[in-house]
Amino acid sequence: MEEFGFESEEETQDFSERMTRAAFENTYLILTGKATYEALLEKESMQKGSIDQHIQTAILFNPFKEDYSAKFPHLHNEVSRTELVEFLIEYFIETEEYEKCADLTKYKASI
């Protein structure tokens, strides 16, 4: 099947894992003020100003909603902002990235 350009199950799973990782990492960067969504888009852009090539710019909230705020991007989520931060902390505990957990814990205390 590979000769016809179909992805194997392993390739699909690898892509899914990369997208999950990107979503958590990018959401962390935005919430902690280390990056903006626009900066992440620009970083991933294959053509300056083009947004149709942003495969790795996954995030855990919708920046295109009317009530999107760059300062508080998670306020319009289905879950509360505290739940979103706790979810991120759990993920980074599992990946043993404790500095990110500390940053998120400080952020959580400020909301």
PDB file of C-alpha atoms in Angstrom:
ATOM      1  CA  MET A   1       0.000   0.000   0.000  1.00  0.00           C
ATOM      2  CA  GLU A   2       2.888   2.368   0.648  1.00  0.00           C
ATOM      3  CA  GLU A   3       3.588   2.520  -3.080  1.00  0.00           C
ATOM      4  CA  PHE A   4       0.208   4.257  -3.486  1.00  0.00           C
ATOM      5  CA  GLY A   5       0.977   6.861  -0.845  1.00  0.00           C
ATOM      6  CA  PHE A   6      -1.115   5.401   1.960  1.00  0.00           C
ATOM      7  CA  GLU A   7       0.221   5.772   5.485  1.00  0.00           C
ATOM      8  CA  SER A   8       0.786   2.720   7.609  1.00  0.00           C
ATOM      9  CA  GLU A   9      -0.890   2.410  11.003  1.00  0.00           C
ATOM     10  CA  GLU A  10       2.498   3.094  12.624  1.00  0.00           C
ATOM     11  CA  GLU A  11       2.938   6.336  10.638  1.00  0.00           C
ATOM     12  CA  THR A  12      -0.579   7.459  11.544  1.00  0.00           C
ATOM     13  CA  GLN A  13       0.048   6.754  15.235  1.00  0.00           C
ATOM     14  CA  ASP A  14       3.380   8.628  15.092  1.00  0.00           C
ATOM     15  CA  PHE A  15       1.642  11.659  13.542  1.00  0.00           C
ATOM     16  CA  SER A  16      -1.066  11.528  16.210  1.00  0.00           C
ATOM     17  CA  GLU A  17       1.552  11.440  18.969  1.00  0.00           C
ATOM     18  CA  ARG A  18       3.418  14.391  17.418  1.00  0.00           C
ATOM     19  CA  MET A  19       0.196  16.393  17.183  1.00  0.00           C
ATOM     20  CA  THR A  20      -0.708  15.621  20.802  1.00  0.00           C
ATOM     21  CA  ARG A  21       2.759  16.666  21.930  1.00  0.00           C
ATOM     22  CA  ALA A  22       2.585  19.855  19.835  1.00  0.00           C
ATOM     23  CA  ALA A  23      -0.835  20.771  21.267  1.00  0.00           C
ATOM     24  CA  PHE A  24       0.356  20.464  24.863  1.00  0.00           C
ATOM     25  CA  GLU A  25       3.668  22.206  24.211  1.00  0.00           C
ATOM     26  CA  ASN A  26       2.095  25.094  22.287  1.00  0.00           C
ATOM     27  CA  THR A  27      -0.660  25.587  24.856  1.00  0.00           C
ATOM     28  CA  TYR A  28       1.981  25.661  27.597  1.00  0.00           C
ATOM     29  CA  LEU A  29       4.007  28.273  25.688  1.00  0.00           C
ATOM     30  CA  ILE A  30       0.973  30.516  25.192  1.00  0.00           C
ATOM     31  CA  LEU A  31      -0.359  30.258  28.755  1.00  0.00           C
ATOM     32  CA  THR A  32       3.027  30.992  30.290  1.00  0.00           C
ATOM     33  CA  GLY A  33       3.623  33.942  27.965  1.00  0.00           C
ATOM     34  CA  LYS A  34       6.663  32.357  26.316  1.00  0.00           C
ATOM     35  CA  ALA A  35       5.031  32.589  22.875  1.00  0.00           C
ATOM     36  CA  THR A  36       1.950  33.945  21.151  1.00  0.00           C
ATOM     37  CA  TYR A  37      -0.284  31.973  18.825  1.00  0.00           C
ATOM     38  CA  GLU A  38       0.706  34.283  15.998  1.00  0.00           C
ATOM     39  CA  ALA A  39       4.418  33.672  16.682  1.00  0.00           C
ATOM     40  CA  LEU A  40       3.846  29.911  16.645  1.00  0.00           C
ATOM     41  CA  LEU A  41       2.015  30.184  13.328  1.00  0.00           C
ATOM     42  CA  GLU A  42       4.807  32.254  11.855  1.00  0.00           C
ATOM     43  CA  LYS A  43       7.432  29.790  13.103  1.00  0.00           C
ATOM     44  CA  GLU A  44       5.671  26.874  11.421  1.00  0.00           C
ATOM     45  CA  SER A  45       4.766  28.751   8.258  1.00  0.00           C
ATOM     46  CA  MET A  46       6.317  27.498   5.076  1.00  0.00           C
ATOM     47  CA  GLN A  47       5.449  30.808   3.450  1.00  0.00           C
ATOM     48  CA  LYS A  48       5.483  34.062   5.377  1.00  0.00           C
ATOM     49  CA  GLY A  49       1.902  35.059   6.175  1.00  0.00           C
ATOM     50  CA  SER A  50       0.457  31.724   5.012  1.00  0.00           C
ATOM     51  CA  ILE A  51      -1.680  29.829   7.521  1.00  0.00           C
ATOM     52  CA  ASP A  52      -2.493  26.764   5.419  1.00  0.00           C
ATOM     53  CA  GLN A  53       0.750  24.937   6.212  1.00  0.00           C
ATOM     54  CA  HIS A  54       0.637  24.929  10.029  1.00  0.00           C
ATOM     55  CA  ILE A  55       0.640  21.242  10.772  1.00  0.00           C
ATOM     56  CA  GLN A  56       2.539  21.502  14.058  1.00  0.00           C
ATOM     57  CA  THR A  57       0.658  24.515  15.484  1.00  0.00           C
ATOM     58  CA  ALA A  58      -1.908  22.508  17.408  1.00  0.00           C
ATOM     59  CA  ILE A  59      -3.311  23.980  20.635  1.00  0.00           C
ATOM     60  CA  LEU A  60      -5.890  22.943  23.205  1.00  0.00           C
ATOM     61  CA  PHE A  61      -8.244  25.893  22.697  1.00  0.00           C
ATOM     62  CA  ASN A  62      -9.837  27.667  19.749  1.00  0.00           C
ATOM     63  CA  PRO A  63      -8.099  30.973  18.955  1.00  0.00           C
ATOM     64  CA  PHE A  64     -10.656  31.808  16.263  1.00  0.00           C
ATOM     65  CA  LYS A  65     -13.639  32.236  18.579  1.00  0.00           C
ATOM     66  CA  GLU A  66     -14.991  35.764  18.919  1.00  0.00           C
ATOM     67  CA  ASP A  67     -14.157  35.948  22.610  1.00  0.00           C
ATOM     68  CA  TYR A  68     -10.528  34.829  22.112  1.00  0.00           C
ATOM     69  CA  SER A  69      -8.105  36.856  24.183  1.00  0.00           C
ATOM     70  CA  ALA A  70      -4.372  36.476  23.677  1.00  0.00           C
ATOM     71  CA  LYS A  71      -3.874  37.206  27.370  1.00  0.00           C
ATOM     72  CA  PHE A  72      -6.448  34.620  28.509  1.00  0.00           C
ATOM     73  CA  PRO A  73      -6.860  32.258  25.532  1.00  0.00           C
ATOM     74  CA  HIS A  74      -8.465  29.501  27.558  1.00  0.00           C
ATOM     75  CA  LEU A  75     -11.416  31.477  28.953  1.00  0.00           C
ATOM     76  CA  HIS A  76     -13.843  30.362  26.245  1.00  0.00           C
ATOM     77  CA  ASN A  77     -13.042  26.659  26.535  1.00  0.00           C
ATOM     78  CA  GLU A  78     -15.604  24.020  27.389  1.00  0.00           C
ATOM     79  CA  VAL A  79     -13.600  23.369  30.552  1.00  0.00           C
ATOM     80  CA  SER A  80     -12.628  25.946  33.124  1.00  0.00           C
ATOM     81  CA  ARG A  81      -9.237  27.582  32.945  1.00  0.00           C
ATOM     82  CA  THR A  82      -8.232  25.796  36.161  1.00  0.00           C
ATOM     83  CA  GLU A  83      -9.157  22.422  34.658  1.00  0.00           C
ATOM     84  CA  LEU A  84      -7.158  23.196  31.517  1.00  0.00           C
ATOM     85  CA  VAL A  85      -4.056  24.047  33.557  1.00  0.00           C
ATOM     86  CA  GLU A  86      -4.499  20.931  35.722  1.00  0.00           C
ATOM     87  CA  PHE A  87      -4.795  18.836  32.551  1.00  0.00           C
ATOM     88  CA  LEU A  88      -1.537  20.315  31.264  1.00  0.00           C
ATOM     89  CA  ILE A  89       0.196  19.684  34.599  1.00  0.00           C
ATOM     90  CA  GLU A  90      -0.901  16.028  34.540  1.00  0.00           C
ATOM     91  CA  TYR A  91       0.484  15.633  31.016  1.00  0.00           C
ATOM     92  CA  PHE A  92       3.838  17.161  31.919  1.00  0.00           C
ATOM     93  CA  ILE A  93       4.059  15.003  35.069  1.00  0.00           C
ATOM     94  CA  GLU A  94       3.650  11.937  32.844  1.00  0.00           C
ATOM     95  CA  THR A  95       6.397  13.195  30.521  1.00  0.00           C
ATOM     96  CA  GLU A  96       8.543  14.093  33.544  1.00  0.00           C
ATOM     97  CA  GLU A  97       8.869  17.769  32.605  1.00  0.00           C
ATOM     98  CA  TYR A  98       8.729  19.159  36.107  1.00  0.00           C
ATOM     99  CA  GLU A  99       9.941  22.683  35.273  1.00  0.00           C
ATOM    100  CA  LYS A 100       6.854  23.094  33.100  1.00  0.00           C
ATOM    101  CA  CYS A 101       4.727  21.771  35.949  1.00  0.00           C
ATOM    102  CA  ALA A 102       6.239  24.413  38.246  1.00  0.00           C
ATOM    103  CA  ASP A 103       5.560  27.169  35.684  1.00  0.00           C
ATOM    104  CA  LEU A 104       1.967  26.020  35.288  1.00  0.00           C
ATOM    105  CA  THR A 105       1.460  25.754  39.046  1.00  0.00           C
ATOM    106  CA  LYS A 106       2.585  29.381  39.395  1.00  0.00           C
ATOM    107  CA  TYR A 107       0.284  30.374  36.547  1.00  0.00           C
ATOM    108  CA  LYS A 108      -2.627  28.491  38.148  1.00  0.00           C
ATOM    109  CA  ALA A 109      -2.089  30.389  41.408  1.00  0.00           C
ATOM    110  CA  SER A 110      -2.379  33.668  39.517  1.00  0.00           C
ATOM    111  CA  ILE A 111      -5.759  32.936  37.872  1.00  0.00           C
TER     112      ILE A 111
END
